[in-house]
């Protein structure tokens, strides 16, 4: 088997493993297997400004789930994966979620901006950045602004559209306006960077 063919096979296997990684995240989180869940992250995952590692992540996940949610369900949608090297990749994946939060049933639409890294032969999360469109009571459609409407909290805007300059560009263009040219399609492995208009990868605010 040629070197080029081996690289292509490795890429296909990596894509499948990353897709399973995301599915395992949802299953382990929803079934409250916190050990299985944190094992999907890099051993030296950063949890806060001064805390690193799976043990700290486990403590944070355990506390968050016990304090906020009686139950959850994460339904995965489209997943775009691009590689920066054979052992590093990033991706965007849609997630439609349901939460039992005390006496409330909260539905949510979001996407994750992920960084993946292959460590000791396994693909793991290097980080996950959640970007929200809405969260609201099941019976209250989130029409209007500040669509993040968790019961007992002040509504706020999510970052669903903030990552993508095309959102503002589209609405800034007058209705019916026509452009003379169509942009060149994004190069291979550059679709997300092209949509981001060359901006650096978004950052997580470290608590």
XYZ file of N, CA and C in Angstrom:
621
model
N 0.845 -1.192 0.000
C 0.000 0.000 0.000
C 0.882 1.244 0.000
N 0.614 2.193 -0.878
C 1.455 3.367 -1.003
C 1.272 4.291 0.195
N 2.245 5.186 0.377
C 2.189 6.133 1.492
C 0.961 7.040 1.390
N 0.638 7.476 0.166
C -0.528 8.340 -0.020
C -1.822 7.615 0.335
N -1.922 6.340 -0.057
C -3.122 5.568 0.249
C -3.237 5.306 1.744
N -2.111 5.022 2.388
C -2.128 4.837 3.835
C -2.610 6.093 4.552
N -2.166 7.254 4.057
C -2.593 8.519 4.666
C -4.092 8.726 4.497
N -4.626 8.356 3.332
C -6.066 8.505 3.094
C -6.868 7.574 3.989
N -6.405 6.343 4.152
C -7.091 5.399 5.041
C -7.059 5.913 6.477
N -5.910 6.413 6.889
C -5.788 6.956 8.242
C -6.746 8.124 8.439
N -6.892 8.967 7.429
C -7.801 10.107 7.522
C -9.249 9.638 7.671
N -9.644 8.656 6.898
C -11.013 8.136 6.991
C -11.272 7.493 8.355
N -10.304 6.717 8.832
C -10.466 6.112 10.149
C -10.530 7.171 11.239
N -9.751 8.222 11.087
C -9.755 9.307 12.070
C -11.098 10.020 12.090
N -11.658 10.276 10.923
C -12.969 10.928 10.857
C -14.018 10.095 11.593
N -14.016 8.797 11.365
C -14.990 7.931 12.026
C -14.782 7.921 13.535
N -13.523 7.883 13.965
C -13.264 7.866 15.400
C -13.699 9.174 16.052
N -13.483 10.280 15.367
C -13.911 11.577 15.910
C -15.432 11.646 15.983
N -16.111 11.123 14.980
C -17.573 11.107 15.025
C -18.065 10.272 16.202
N -17.446 9.128 16.436
C -17.818 8.314 17.585
C -17.476 9.028 18.890
N -16.379 9.772 18.910
C -15.998 10.530 20.101
C -17.117 11.485 20.510
N -17.674 12.180 19.531
C -18.762 13.120 19.806
C -20.002 12.377 20.286
N -20.315 11.245 19.687
C -21.465 10.457 20.130
C -21.257 9.921 21.544
N -20.042 9.506 21.847
C -19.742 9.012 23.194
C -19.883 10.128 24.230
N -19.546 11.339 23.847
C -19.714 12.496 24.739
C -21.170 12.615 25.163
N -22.087 12.593 24.186
C -23.506 12.748 24.486
C -24.027 11.597 25.340
N -23.692 10.365 24.967
C -24.197 9.201 25.692
C -23.693 9.180 27.133
N -22.405 9.383 27.323
C -21.847 9.319 28.680
C -22.365 10.456 29.548
N -22.582 11.627 28.956
C -23.115 12.752 29.718
C -24.559 12.486 30.121
N -25.374 12.060 29.179
C -26.796 11.852 29.463
C -27.027 10.698 30.436
N -26.147 9.693 30.426
C -26.305 8.554 31.323
C -25.497 8.709 32.612
N -24.882 9.875 32.786
C -24.182 10.244 34.016
C -23.027 9.299 34.349
N -22.364 8.783 33.311
C -21.131 8.023 33.533
C -19.982 9.025 33.423
N -19.701 9.667 34.542
C -18.760 10.785 34.523
C -17.341 10.314 34.236
N -16.978 9.129 34.720
C -15.637 8.610 34.423
C -15.463 8.382 32.924
N -16.477 7.738 32.288
C -16.398 7.534 30.844
C -16.358 8.872 30.118
N -17.090 9.832 30.643
C -17.180 11.141 29.997
C -15.833 11.864 30.006
N -15.221 11.977 31.160
C -13.969 12.742 31.229
C -12.833 12.000 30.542
N -12.966 10.675 30.364
C -11.953 9.928 29.633
C -11.904 10.244 28.160
N -12.883 11.019 27.671
C -12.900 11.437 26.273
C -12.058 12.686 26.033
N -11.539 13.280 27.104
C -10.759 14.513 27.011
C -9.270 14.226 27.207
N -8.443 15.119 26.710
C -7.000 14.983 26.877
C -6.654 14.909 28.366
N -5.655 14.105 28.732
C -5.311 13.980 30.153
C -4.992 15.311 30.813
N -4.423 16.243 30.056
C -4.056 17.541 30.620
C -5.062 18.625 30.235
N -6.346 18.255 30.140
C -7.378 19.216 29.776
C -7.414 20.360 30.789
N -7.493 21.588 30.285
C -7.588 22.745 31.173
C -9.032 22.932 31.598
N -9.245 23.047 32.901
C -10.583 23.164 33.469
C -10.865 24.581 33.937
N -9.866 25.264 34.449
C -10.008 26.655 34.882
C -8.635 27.300 34.799
N -8.533 28.512 35.285
C -7.238 29.210 35.198
C -6.120 28.468 35.913
N -6.464 27.776 36.995
C -5.430 27.135 37.796
C -5.636 25.636 37.990
N -6.568 25.039 37.210
C -6.829 23.621 37.365
C -6.726 22.919 36.022
N -5.974 21.821 36.007
C -5.740 21.050 34.792
C -5.905 19.570 35.115
N -6.539 18.831 34.207
C -6.590 17.390 34.351
C -7.998 16.840 34.489
N -8.120 15.547 34.242
C -9.415 14.895 34.235
C -10.076 14.871 35.613
N -9.284 14.784 36.676
C -9.874 14.755 38.015
C -10.631 16.050 38.295
N -10.054 17.175 37.924
C -10.727 18.462 38.113
C -11.946 18.572 37.202
N -11.824 18.060 35.972
C -12.969 18.086 35.068
C -14.099 17.226 35.630
N -13.760 16.065 36.187
C -14.784 15.192 36.765
C -15.527 15.904 37.889
N -14.797 16.580 38.757
C -15.435 17.287 39.870
C -16.370 18.374 39.368
N -15.939 19.095 38.336
C -16.764 20.179 37.797
C -18.017 19.627 37.113
N -17.869 18.588 36.290
C -19.019 17.999 35.602
C -20.008 17.433 36.616
N -19.500 16.705 37.605
C -20.360 16.099 38.621
C -21.168 17.165 39.349
N -20.509 18.222 39.765
C -21.203 19.291 40.488
C -22.245 19.977 39.616
N -21.878 20.260 38.360
C -22.797 20.952 37.459
C -24.053 20.126 37.208
N -23.882 18.840 36.947
C -25.033 17.988 36.658
C -25.942 17.838 37.872
N -25.354 17.681 39.035
C -26.171 17.504 40.241
C -26.929 18.778 40.606
N -26.323 19.920 40.384
C -26.932 21.177 40.794
C -27.980 21.687 39.809
N -27.817 21.377 38.521
C -28.644 22.039 37.524
C -29.639 21.133 36.807
N -29.337 19.854 36.620
C -30.149 19.043 35.715
C -30.544 17.702 36.332
N -31.850 17.423 36.340
C -32.322 16.100 36.737
C -32.075 15.087 35.621
N -32.118 15.540 34.385
C -31.880 14.676 33.236
C -31.583 15.503 32.006
N -30.890 14.898 31.029
C -30.541 15.588 29.788
C -30.590 14.612 28.622
N -30.738 15.162 27.425
C -30.644 14.369 26.200
C -30.053 15.250 25.114
N -28.944 14.801 24.528
C -28.237 15.557 23.493
C -28.400 14.836 22.149
N -29.047 15.512 21.199
C -29.315 14.939 19.874
C -28.373 15.602 18.866
N -27.507 14.832 18.245
C -26.475 15.368 17.377
C -26.980 15.573 15.955
N -26.448 16.625 15.314
C -26.780 16.907 13.930
C -25.534 16.911 13.060
N -25.495 17.827 12.094
C -24.386 17.876 11.151
C -23.044 18.079 11.831
N -21.997 17.479 11.235
C -20.664 17.529 11.823
C -19.644 17.779 10.713
N -18.941 18.897 10.796
C -17.872 19.240 9.853
C -16.541 19.040 10.567
N -15.656 18.237 9.985
C -14.351 17.938 10.584
C -13.263 18.305 9.584
N -12.277 19.055 10.042
C -11.140 19.428 9.199
C -9.844 19.215 9.965
N -8.792 18.835 9.229
C -7.519 18.473 9.847
C -6.478 19.559 9.614
N -5.687 19.825 10.655
C -4.534 20.706 10.516
C -3.236 19.910 10.462
N -3.290 18.642 10.883
C -2.163 17.715 10.794
C -2.736 16.315 10.971
N -1.933 15.283 10.760
C -2.482 13.929 10.949
C -3.029 13.681 12.348
N -2.542 14.420 13.350
C -2.940 14.173 14.736
C -3.721 15.318 15.370
N -4.104 16.310 14.588
C -4.886 17.426 15.122
C -5.986 17.795 14.130
N -7.154 18.109 14.686
C -8.291 18.486 13.856
C -9.196 19.407 14.652
N -10.093 20.058 13.949
C -11.136 20.841 14.604
C -12.445 20.564 13.877
N -13.539 20.924 14.534
C -14.825 20.632 13.921
C -15.944 21.438 14.532
N -17.061 21.440 13.830
C -18.292 22.067 14.302
C -19.397 21.027 14.213
N -20.139 20.858 15.301
C -21.207 19.868 15.330
C -22.451 20.483 15.966
N -23.599 20.283 15.315
C -24.875 20.762 15.841
C -25.354 19.843 16.966
N -26.075 20.426 17.933
C -26.649 19.639 19.018
C -27.977 20.260 19.438
N -29.022 19.448 19.469
C -30.349 19.860 19.948
C -30.580 19.130 21.264
N -30.770 19.885 22.341
C -30.733 19.301 23.670
C -32.037 19.520 24.430
N -32.318 18.594 25.334
C -33.438 18.739 26.242
C -32.930 18.553 27.669
N -33.481 19.353 28.591
C -33.023 19.340 29.975
C -34.220 19.332 30.926
N -34.181 18.423 31.874
C -35.106 18.513 32.997
C -34.383 19.258 34.108
N -34.840 20.464 34.378
C -34.176 21.334 35.350
C -35.180 21.668 36.451
N -35.215 20.839 37.473
C -36.204 21.027 38.523
C -37.599 20.804 37.971
N -38.446 21.837 38.085
C -39.798 21.734 37.564
C -39.959 22.254 36.162
N -38.846 22.505 35.464
C -38.888 23.062 34.107
C -38.325 22.072 33.100
N -38.847 22.154 31.854
C -38.321 21.364 30.742
C -37.774 22.350 29.719
N -36.447 22.403 29.620
C -35.773 23.413 28.804
C -35.212 22.761 27.547
N -35.557 23.319 26.399
C -35.003 22.856 25.129
C -33.942 23.847 24.669
N -32.991 23.355 23.918
C -31.847 24.191 23.519
C -31.377 23.802 22.132
N -30.973 24.805 21.348
C -30.276 24.582 20.078
C -28.913 25.230 20.180
N -27.892 24.480 19.803
C -26.533 24.984 19.933
C -25.634 24.289 18.925
N -24.380 24.717 18.887
C -23.322 23.991 18.202
C -22.081 24.018 19.069
N -21.241 23.034 18.887
C -19.934 22.976 19.548
C -18.849 23.301 18.527
N -17.903 24.153 18.925
C -16.654 24.305 18.182
C -15.628 23.461 18.924
N -15.132 22.417 18.277
C -14.250 21.442 18.921
C -12.830 21.520 18.396
N -11.890 21.192 19.279
C -10.527 20.865 18.887
C -10.272 19.427 19.302
N -9.746 18.624 18.384
C -9.469 17.218 18.633
C -7.960 16.962 18.505
N -7.470 16.017 19.304
C -6.052 15.655 19.232
C -5.909 14.146 19.418
N -5.061 13.550 18.601
C -4.773 12.119 18.756
C -3.600 11.978 19.712
N -3.852 11.324 20.839
C -2.847 11.138 21.879
C -2.711 9.649 22.161
N -1.504 9.133 22.027
C -1.257 7.702 22.231
C -2.213 6.837 21.418
N -2.464 7.271 20.174
C -3.260 6.479 19.247
C -4.759 6.660 19.355
N -5.241 7.532 20.264
C -6.677 7.740 20.433
C -7.028 9.207 20.203
N -8.139 9.433 19.511
C -8.625 10.792 19.323
C -9.414 11.222 20.555
N -9.086 12.417 21.071
C -9.680 12.959 22.284
C -10.042 14.422 22.074
N -10.887 14.928 22.933
C -11.173 16.352 22.927
C -10.010 17.111 23.554
N -9.517 18.082 22.817
C -8.598 19.042 23.408
C -9.385 20.170 24.068
N -10.535 20.512 23.479
C -11.449 21.478 24.092
C -12.784 21.427 23.353
N -13.841 21.913 24.023
C -15.174 22.066 23.430
C -15.679 23.454 23.796
N -16.034 24.227 22.787
C -16.581 25.560 22.996
C -18.057 25.536 22.625
N -18.973 25.637 23.604
C -20.409 25.636 23.302
C -20.864 27.003 22.808
N -21.626 27.011 21.728
C -22.144 28.241 21.132
C -23.664 28.090 21.018
N -24.401 28.920 21.727
C -25.843 28.731 21.876
C -26.652 29.650 20.967
N -27.784 29.128 20.481
C -28.778 29.960 19.810
C -29.899 30.292 20.778
N -30.522 29.247 21.343
C -31.585 29.515 22.301
C -31.629 28.427 23.359
N -32.230 28.790 24.493
C -32.636 27.850 25.532
C -33.911 28.419 26.126
N -34.962 27.591 26.204
C -36.239 28.115 26.650
C -37.134 26.985 27.144
N -38.138 27.361 27.927
C -39.152 26.407 28.324
C -39.806 25.804 27.088
N -40.106 24.522 27.151
C -40.658 23.797 26.020
C -41.877 24.489 25.420
N -42.678 25.148 26.257
C -43.923 25.746 25.800
C -43.817 27.240 25.500
N -42.574 27.759 25.462
C -42.388 29.189 25.240
C -41.381 29.411 24.114
N -41.814 29.487 22.859
C -40.885 29.724 21.748
C -40.057 30.988 21.978
N -38.750 30.938 21.723
C -37.867 32.069 22.039
C -37.858 33.141 20.945
N -39.025 33.701 20.652
C -39.113 34.743 19.636
C -38.463 36.021 20.163
N -37.735 36.734 19.289
C -37.141 38.010 19.674
C -35.691 37.881 20.079
N -35.201 38.905 20.751
C -33.800 38.958 21.149
C -33.573 38.203 22.460
N -32.273 38.057 22.805
C -31.867 37.397 24.049
C -32.607 36.068 24.215
N -32.262 35.153 23.334
C -32.971 33.876 23.258
C -32.528 32.861 24.314
N -31.472 33.133 25.033
C -31.051 32.241 26.113
C -31.882 32.577 27.345
N -32.893 31.750 27.609
C -33.908 32.063 28.613
C -34.054 30.925 29.612
N -33.015 30.738 30.405
C -33.070 29.725 31.452
C -33.989 30.196 32.568
N -34.855 29.321 33.068
C -35.727 29.707 34.175
C -34.924 30.243 35.359
N -35.376 31.356 35.907
C -34.706 31.946 37.061
C -33.510 32.809 36.740
N -33.194 32.999 35.449
C -32.054 33.838 35.062
C -32.524 34.931 34.113
N -31.759 36.000 34.066
C -32.026 37.048 33.096
C -31.687 36.539 31.698
N -32.543 36.798 30.700
C -32.225 36.370 29.326
C -30.941 37.020 28.817
N -30.238 36.312 27.931
C -29.021 36.855 27.344
C -28.836 36.288 25.949
N -27.936 36.889 25.207
C -27.645 36.430 23.852
C -26.625 35.297 23.886
N -26.838 34.293 23.042
C -25.842 33.254 22.868
C -24.821 33.665 21.826
N -23.929 32.737 21.483
C -22.872 33.030 20.504
C -23.052 32.228 19.227
N -24.294 31.823 18.969
C -24.625 31.011 17.782
C -24.164 31.674 16.501
N -24.469 32.950 16.345
C -24.121 33.668 15.118
C -22.821 34.457 15.229
N -22.350 34.692 16.452
C -21.224 35.603 16.650
C -19.941 35.114 15.981
N -19.789 33.794 15.815
C -18.562 33.259 15.221
C -18.487 33.474 13.717
N -19.623 33.798 13.097
C -19.702 33.751 11.649
C -19.994 35.139 11.077
N -18.999 35.816 10.499
C -19.197 37.151 9.926
C -20.288 37.195 8.868
N -20.570 36.063 8.227
C -21.592 36.039 7.180
C -22.955 36.474 7.711
N -23.218 36.249 8.989
C -24.527 36.601 9.559
C -24.755 38.115 9.484
N -23.769 38.884 9.967
C -23.902 40.342 9.916
C -23.841 40.839 8.478
N -22.972 40.239 7.674
C -22.838 40.665 6.279
C -24.156 40.482 5.527
N -24.823 39.371 5.768
C -26.080 39.096 5.073
C -27.126 40.159 5.388
N -27.289 40.484 6.652
C -28.332 41.435 7.040
C -27.957 42.872 6.755
N -26.653 43.130 6.599
C -26.224 44.486 6.246
C -26.457 44.789 4.771
N -26.612 43.744 3.972
C -26.846 43.925 2.539
C -28.308 44.275 2.305
N -28.599 45.288 1.494
C -29.995 45.664 1.236
C -30.763 44.533 0.589
N -32.054 44.397 0.892
C -32.868 43.359 0.249
C -32.843 43.504 -1.271
N -32.687 42.406 -1.950
C -32.676 42.421 -3.405
C -31.340 42.772 -4.021
N -30.341 43.089 -3.189
C -29.032 43.450 -3.745
C -28.405 42.230 -4.401
N -27.737 42.461 -5.514
C -27.075 41.383 -6.235
C -25.588 41.649 -6.307
N -24.814 40.617 -6.138
C -23.372 40.748 -6.261
C -22.942 40.281 -7.640
N -21.900 40.915 -8.160
C -21.453 40.615 -9.523
C -20.691 39.301 -9.588
N -20.095 38.893 -8.453
C -19.244 37.715 -8.479
C -19.636 36.746 -7.375
N -19.339 35.499 -7.628
C -19.507 34.462 -6.604
C -18.125 34.100 -6.087
N -17.986 34.024 -4.769
C -16.678 33.734 -4.185
C -16.186 32.352 -4.609
N -14.899 32.221 -4.681
C -14.285 30.935 -4.991
C -14.562 29.945 -3.857
N -14.935 28.725 -4.167
C -15.173 27.737 -3.103
C -13.956 27.584 -2.197
N -14.221 27.292 -0.941
C -13.147 27.161 0.043
C -12.219 26.008 -0.305
N -10.919 26.172 -0.073
C -9.988 25.056 -0.289
C -10.288 23.902 0.659
N -9.803 22.720 0.300
C -9.942 21.553 1.147
C -9.361 21.840 2.530
N -10.062 21.424 3.561
C -9.683 21.625 4.959
C -9.703 23.093 5.384
N -10.339 23.957 4.588
C -10.391 25.374 4.928
C -11.816 25.928 4.904
N -12.822 25.068 4.923
C -14.199 25.542 4.864
C -14.541 26.397 6.082
N -14.197 25.914 7.267
C -14.513 26.657 8.483
C -13.702 27.947 8.570
N -12.432 27.877 8.217
C -11.609 29.090 8.239
C -12.129 30.115 7.248
N -12.589 29.653 6.097
C -13.144 30.567 5.094
C -14.422 31.205 5.614
N -15.295 30.430 6.235
C -16.510 30.997 6.807
C -16.205 31.975 7.936
N -15.109 31.743 8.633
C -14.695 32.652 9.712
C -13.965 33.878 9.170
N -13.803 33.945 7.839
C -13.128 35.073 7.191
C -11.698 35.250 7.693
N -11.063 34.135 8.034
C -9.665 34.192 8.442
C -9.435 34.556 9.889
N -10.491 34.758 10.678
C -10.314 35.066 12.100
C -9.718 33.870 12.818
N -8.962 34.085 13.873
C -8.382 32.950 14.616
C -9.467 32.119 15.270
N -9.129 30.913 15.671
C -10.100 30.061 16.326
C -10.642 30.745 17.572
N -11.924 30.595 17.838
C -12.509 31.248 19.022
C -11.906 30.701 20.307
N -11.907 31.526 21.330
C -11.310 31.165 22.611
C -12.368 30.903 23.664
N -12.034 30.042 24.588
C -12.870 29.802 25.749
C -12.402 30.715 26.879
N -13.349 31.360 27.516
C -13.012 32.143 28.688
C -12.731 31.212 29.854
N -11.501 31.231 30.358
C -11.125 30.358 31.447
C -11.609 30.972 32.750
N -12.369 30.188 33.512
C -12.936 30.706 34.750
C -11.849 30.939 35.779
